[in-house]
N, CA, C and O atoms as a Tinker XYZ file with bonds, in Angstrom:
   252  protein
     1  N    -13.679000    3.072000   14.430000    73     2
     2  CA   -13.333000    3.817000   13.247000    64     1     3
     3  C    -12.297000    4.870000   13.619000    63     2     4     5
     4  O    -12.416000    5.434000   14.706000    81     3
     5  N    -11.166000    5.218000   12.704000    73     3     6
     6  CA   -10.482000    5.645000   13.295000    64     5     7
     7  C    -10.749000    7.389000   12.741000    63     6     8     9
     8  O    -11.319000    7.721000   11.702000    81     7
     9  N    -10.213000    8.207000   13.673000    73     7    10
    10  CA   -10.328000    9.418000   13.382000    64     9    11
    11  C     -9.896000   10.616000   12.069000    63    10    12    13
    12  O     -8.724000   10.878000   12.341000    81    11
    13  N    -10.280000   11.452000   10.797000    73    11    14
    14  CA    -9.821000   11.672000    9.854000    64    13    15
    15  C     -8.270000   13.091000   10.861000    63    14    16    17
    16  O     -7.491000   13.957000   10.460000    81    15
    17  N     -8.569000   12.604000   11.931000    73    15    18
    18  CA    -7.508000   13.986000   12.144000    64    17    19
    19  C     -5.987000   13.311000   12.541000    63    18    20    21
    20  O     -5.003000   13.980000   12.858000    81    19
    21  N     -6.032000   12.008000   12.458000    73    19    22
    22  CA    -4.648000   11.427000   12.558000    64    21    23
    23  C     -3.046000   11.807000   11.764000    63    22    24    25
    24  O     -2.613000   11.612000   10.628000    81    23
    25  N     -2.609000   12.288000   12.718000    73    23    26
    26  CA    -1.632000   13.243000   11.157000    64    25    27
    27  C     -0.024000   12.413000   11.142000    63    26    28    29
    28  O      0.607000   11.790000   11.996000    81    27
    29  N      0.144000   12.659000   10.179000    73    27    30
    30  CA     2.136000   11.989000    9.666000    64    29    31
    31  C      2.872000   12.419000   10.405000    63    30    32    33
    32  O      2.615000   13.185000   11.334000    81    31
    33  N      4.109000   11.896000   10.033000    73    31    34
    34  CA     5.527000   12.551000   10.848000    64    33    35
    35  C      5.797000   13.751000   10.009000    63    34    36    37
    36  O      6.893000   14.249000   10.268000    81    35
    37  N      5.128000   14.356000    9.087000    73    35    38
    38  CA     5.319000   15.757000    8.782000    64    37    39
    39  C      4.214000   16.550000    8.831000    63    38    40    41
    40  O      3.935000   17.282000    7.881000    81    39
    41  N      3.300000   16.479000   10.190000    73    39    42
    42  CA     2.668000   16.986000   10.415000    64    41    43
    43  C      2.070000   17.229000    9.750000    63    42    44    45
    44  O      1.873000   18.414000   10.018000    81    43
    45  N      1.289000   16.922000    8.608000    73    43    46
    46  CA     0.217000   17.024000    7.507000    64    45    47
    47  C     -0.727000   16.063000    7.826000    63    46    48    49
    48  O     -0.224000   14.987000    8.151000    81    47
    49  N     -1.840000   16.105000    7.836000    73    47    50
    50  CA    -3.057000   15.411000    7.679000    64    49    51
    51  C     -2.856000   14.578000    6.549000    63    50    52    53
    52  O     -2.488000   15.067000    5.481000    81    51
    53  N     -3.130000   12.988000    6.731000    73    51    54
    54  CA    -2.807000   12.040000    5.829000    64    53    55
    55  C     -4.186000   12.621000    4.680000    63    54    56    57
    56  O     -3.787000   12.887000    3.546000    81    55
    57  N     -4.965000   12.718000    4.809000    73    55    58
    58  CA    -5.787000   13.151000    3.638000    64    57    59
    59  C     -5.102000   14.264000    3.101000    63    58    60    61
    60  O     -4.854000   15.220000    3.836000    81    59
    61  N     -4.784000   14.263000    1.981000    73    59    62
    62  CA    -4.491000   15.892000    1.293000    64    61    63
    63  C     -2.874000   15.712000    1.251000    63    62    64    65
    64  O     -2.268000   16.673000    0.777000    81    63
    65  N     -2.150000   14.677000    1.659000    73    63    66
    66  CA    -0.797000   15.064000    2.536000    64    65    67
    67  C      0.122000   15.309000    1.198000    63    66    68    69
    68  O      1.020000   16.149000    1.250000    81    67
    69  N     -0.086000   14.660000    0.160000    73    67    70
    70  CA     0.859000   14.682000   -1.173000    64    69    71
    71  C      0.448000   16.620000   -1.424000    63    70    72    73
    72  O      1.330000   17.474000   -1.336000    81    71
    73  N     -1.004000   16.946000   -1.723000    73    71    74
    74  CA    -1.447000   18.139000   -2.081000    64    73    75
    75  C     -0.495000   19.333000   -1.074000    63    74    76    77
    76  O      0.223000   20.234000   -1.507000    81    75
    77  N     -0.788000   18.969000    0.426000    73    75    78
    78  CA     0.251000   19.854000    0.826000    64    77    79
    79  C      1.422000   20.540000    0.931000    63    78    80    81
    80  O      1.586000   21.705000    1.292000    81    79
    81  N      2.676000   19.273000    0.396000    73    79    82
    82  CA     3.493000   18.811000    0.554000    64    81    83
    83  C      4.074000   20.186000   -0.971000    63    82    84    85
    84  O      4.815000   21.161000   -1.101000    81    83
    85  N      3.006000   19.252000   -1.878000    73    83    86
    86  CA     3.472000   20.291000   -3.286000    64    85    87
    87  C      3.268000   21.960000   -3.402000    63    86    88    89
    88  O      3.835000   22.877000   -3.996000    81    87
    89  N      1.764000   21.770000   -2.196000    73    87    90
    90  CA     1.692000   23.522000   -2.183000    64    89    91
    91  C      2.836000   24.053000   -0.946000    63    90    92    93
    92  O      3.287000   25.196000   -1.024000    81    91
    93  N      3.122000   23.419000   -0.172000    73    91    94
    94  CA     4.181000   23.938000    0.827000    64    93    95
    95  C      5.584000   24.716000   -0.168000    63    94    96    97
    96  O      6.292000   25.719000   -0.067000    81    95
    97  N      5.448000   23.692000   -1.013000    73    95    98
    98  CA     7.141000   23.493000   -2.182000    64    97    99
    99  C      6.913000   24.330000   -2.792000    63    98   100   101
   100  O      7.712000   25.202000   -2.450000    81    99
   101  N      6.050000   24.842000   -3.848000    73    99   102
   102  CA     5.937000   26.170000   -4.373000    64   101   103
   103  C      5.186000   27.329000   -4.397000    63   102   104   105
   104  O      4.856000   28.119000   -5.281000    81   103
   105  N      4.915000   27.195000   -2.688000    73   103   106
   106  CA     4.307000   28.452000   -1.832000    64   105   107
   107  C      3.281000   28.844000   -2.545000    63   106   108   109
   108  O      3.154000   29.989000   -2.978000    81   107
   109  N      2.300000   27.714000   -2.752000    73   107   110
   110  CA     0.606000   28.145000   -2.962000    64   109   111
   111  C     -0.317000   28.005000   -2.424000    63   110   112   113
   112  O      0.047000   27.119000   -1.651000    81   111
   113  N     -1.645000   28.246000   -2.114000    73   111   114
   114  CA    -1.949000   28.335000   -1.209000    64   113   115
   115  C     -3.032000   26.764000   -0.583000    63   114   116   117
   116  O     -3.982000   26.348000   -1.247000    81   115
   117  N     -2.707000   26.291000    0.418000    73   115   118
   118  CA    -3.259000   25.375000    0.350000    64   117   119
   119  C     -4.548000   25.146000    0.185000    63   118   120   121
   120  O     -4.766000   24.334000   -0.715000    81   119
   121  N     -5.724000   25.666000    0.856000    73   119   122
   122  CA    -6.990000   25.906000    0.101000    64   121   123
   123  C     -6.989000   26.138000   -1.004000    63   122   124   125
   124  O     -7.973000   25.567000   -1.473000    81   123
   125  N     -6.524000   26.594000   -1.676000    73   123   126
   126  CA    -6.700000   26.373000   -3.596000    64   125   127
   127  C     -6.650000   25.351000   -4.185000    63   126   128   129
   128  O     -7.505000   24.815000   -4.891000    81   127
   129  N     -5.077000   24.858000   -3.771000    73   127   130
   130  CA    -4.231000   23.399000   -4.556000    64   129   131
   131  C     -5.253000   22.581000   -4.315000    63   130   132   133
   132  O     -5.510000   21.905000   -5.311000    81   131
   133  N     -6.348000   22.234000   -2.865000    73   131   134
   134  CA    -6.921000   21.324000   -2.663000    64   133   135
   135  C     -8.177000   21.482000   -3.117000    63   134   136   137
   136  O     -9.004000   20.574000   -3.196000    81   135
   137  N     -8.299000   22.297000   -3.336000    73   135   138
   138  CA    -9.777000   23.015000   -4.406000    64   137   139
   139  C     -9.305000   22.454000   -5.763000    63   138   140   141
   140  O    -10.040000   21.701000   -6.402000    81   139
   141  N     -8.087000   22.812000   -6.205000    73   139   142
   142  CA    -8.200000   22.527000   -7.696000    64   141   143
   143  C     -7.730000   21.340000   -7.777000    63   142   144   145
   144  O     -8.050000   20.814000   -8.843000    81   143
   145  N     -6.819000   20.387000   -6.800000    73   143   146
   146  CA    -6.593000   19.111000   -7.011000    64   145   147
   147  C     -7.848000   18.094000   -7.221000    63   146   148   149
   148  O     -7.817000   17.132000   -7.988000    81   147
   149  N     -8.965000   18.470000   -6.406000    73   147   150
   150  CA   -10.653000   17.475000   -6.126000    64   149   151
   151  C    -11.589000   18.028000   -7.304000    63   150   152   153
   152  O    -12.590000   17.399000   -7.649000    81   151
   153  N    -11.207000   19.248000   -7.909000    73   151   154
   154  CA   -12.168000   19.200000   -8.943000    64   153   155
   155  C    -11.346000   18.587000  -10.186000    63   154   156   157
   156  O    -12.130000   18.450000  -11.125000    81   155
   157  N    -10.344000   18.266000  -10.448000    73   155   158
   158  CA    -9.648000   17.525000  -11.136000    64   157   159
   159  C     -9.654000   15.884000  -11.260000    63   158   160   161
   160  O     -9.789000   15.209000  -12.280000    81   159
   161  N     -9.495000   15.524000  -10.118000    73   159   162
   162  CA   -10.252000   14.081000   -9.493000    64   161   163
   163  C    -10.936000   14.007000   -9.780000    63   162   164   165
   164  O    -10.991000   12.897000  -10.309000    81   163
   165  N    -12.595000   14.948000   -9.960000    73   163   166
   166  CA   -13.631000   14.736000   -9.881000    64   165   167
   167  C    -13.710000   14.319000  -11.470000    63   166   168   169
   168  O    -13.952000   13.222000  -11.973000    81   167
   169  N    -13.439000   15.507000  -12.041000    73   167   170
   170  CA   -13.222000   15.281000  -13.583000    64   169   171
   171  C    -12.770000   14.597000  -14.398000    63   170   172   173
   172  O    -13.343000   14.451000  -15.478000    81   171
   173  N    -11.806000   14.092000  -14.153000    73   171   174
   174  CA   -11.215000   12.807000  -14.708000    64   173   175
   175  C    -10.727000   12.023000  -13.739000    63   174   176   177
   176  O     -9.543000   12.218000  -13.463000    81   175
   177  N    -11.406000   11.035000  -13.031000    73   175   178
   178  CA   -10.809000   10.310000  -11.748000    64   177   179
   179  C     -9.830000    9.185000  -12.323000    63   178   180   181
   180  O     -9.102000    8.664000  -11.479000    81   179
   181  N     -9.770000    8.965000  -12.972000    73   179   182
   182  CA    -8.724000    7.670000  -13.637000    64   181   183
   183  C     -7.040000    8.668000  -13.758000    63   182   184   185
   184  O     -6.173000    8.410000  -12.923000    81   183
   185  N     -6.871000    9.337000  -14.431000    73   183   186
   186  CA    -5.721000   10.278000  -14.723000    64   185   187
   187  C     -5.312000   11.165000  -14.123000    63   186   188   189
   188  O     -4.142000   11.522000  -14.264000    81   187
   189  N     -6.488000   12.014000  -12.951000    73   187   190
   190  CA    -6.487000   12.437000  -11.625000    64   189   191
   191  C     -5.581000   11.476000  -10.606000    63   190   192   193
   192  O     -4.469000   11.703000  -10.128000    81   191
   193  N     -6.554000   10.189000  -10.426000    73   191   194
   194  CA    -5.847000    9.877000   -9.304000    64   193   195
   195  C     -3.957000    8.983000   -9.603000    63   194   196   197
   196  O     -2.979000    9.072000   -8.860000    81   195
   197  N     -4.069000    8.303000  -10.780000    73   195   198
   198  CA    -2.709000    7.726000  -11.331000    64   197   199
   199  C     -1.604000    9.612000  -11.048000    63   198   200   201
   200  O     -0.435000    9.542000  -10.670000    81   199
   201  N     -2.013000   10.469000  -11.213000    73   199   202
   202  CA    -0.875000   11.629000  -11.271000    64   201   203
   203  C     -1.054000   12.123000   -9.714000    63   202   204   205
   204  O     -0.355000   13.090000   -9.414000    81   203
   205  N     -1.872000   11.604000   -8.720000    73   203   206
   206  CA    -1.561000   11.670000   -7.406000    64   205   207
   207  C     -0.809000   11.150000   -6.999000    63   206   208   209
   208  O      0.116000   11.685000   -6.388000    81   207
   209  N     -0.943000    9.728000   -7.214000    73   207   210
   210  CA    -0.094000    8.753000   -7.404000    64   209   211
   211  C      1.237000    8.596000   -7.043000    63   210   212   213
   212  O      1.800000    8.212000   -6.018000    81   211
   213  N      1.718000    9.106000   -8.470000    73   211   214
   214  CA     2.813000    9.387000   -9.067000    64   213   215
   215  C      3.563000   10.242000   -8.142000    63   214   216   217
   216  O      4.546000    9.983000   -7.448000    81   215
   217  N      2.913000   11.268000   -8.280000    73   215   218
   218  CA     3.597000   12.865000   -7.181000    64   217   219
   219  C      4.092000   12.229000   -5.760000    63   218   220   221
   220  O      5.136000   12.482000   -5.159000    81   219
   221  N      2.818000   11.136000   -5.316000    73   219   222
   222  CA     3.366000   10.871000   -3.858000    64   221   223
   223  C      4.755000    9.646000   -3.797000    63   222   224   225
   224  O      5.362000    9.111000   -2.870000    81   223
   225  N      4.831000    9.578000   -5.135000    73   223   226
   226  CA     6.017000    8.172000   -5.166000    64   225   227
   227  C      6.952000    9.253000   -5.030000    63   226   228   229
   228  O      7.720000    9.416000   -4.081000    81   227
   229  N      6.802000   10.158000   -6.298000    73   227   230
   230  CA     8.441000   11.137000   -6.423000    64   229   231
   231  C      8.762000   11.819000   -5.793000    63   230   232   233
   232  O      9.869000   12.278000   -6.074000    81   231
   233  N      8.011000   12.427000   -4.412000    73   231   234
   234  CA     8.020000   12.895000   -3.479000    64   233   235
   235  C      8.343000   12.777000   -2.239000    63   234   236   237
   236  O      8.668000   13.639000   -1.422000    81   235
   237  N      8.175000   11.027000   -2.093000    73   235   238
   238  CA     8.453000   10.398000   -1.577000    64   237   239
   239  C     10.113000   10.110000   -1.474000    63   238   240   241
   240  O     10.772000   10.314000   -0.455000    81   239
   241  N     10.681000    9.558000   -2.830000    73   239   242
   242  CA    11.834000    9.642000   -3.113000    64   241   243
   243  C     12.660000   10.612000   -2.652000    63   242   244   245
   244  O     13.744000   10.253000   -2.192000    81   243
   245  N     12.413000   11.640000   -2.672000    73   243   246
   246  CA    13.280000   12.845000   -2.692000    64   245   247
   247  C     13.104000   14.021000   -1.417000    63   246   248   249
   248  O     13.170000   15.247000   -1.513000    81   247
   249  N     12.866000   13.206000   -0.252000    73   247   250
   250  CA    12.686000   13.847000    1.377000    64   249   251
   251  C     13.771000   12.687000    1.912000    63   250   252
   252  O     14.077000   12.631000    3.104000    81   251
């Protein structure tokens, strides 16, 4: 099994890595974004996770 601490070529932890990426970009704090990104998930996991999604495509695009 492989380890959850395996990290990207931008040094972010693949778990969370889109969440970081957006709190890095408009300097918030990452313990929050990832607080309020999972209770959002939690809450609506269908429309939660499609707008994770999304963020990591357009984000993707544009590095």
């Amino acid at each position: 099994m492989r380890s959850s601490t395996v990290k990207s070529s931008d040094s972010d932890y693949i778990f969370c890595g889109v969440i970081a990426r957006i709190s890095s970009r408009f300097g918030w704090s990452l313990f929050w974004s990832r607080i309020v990104s999972s209770i959002f998930i939690i809450i609506n996991p269908v429309f939660g996770l499609l707008t994770y999604f999304v963020l990591a495509w357009i984000l993707s695009k544009y590095e």
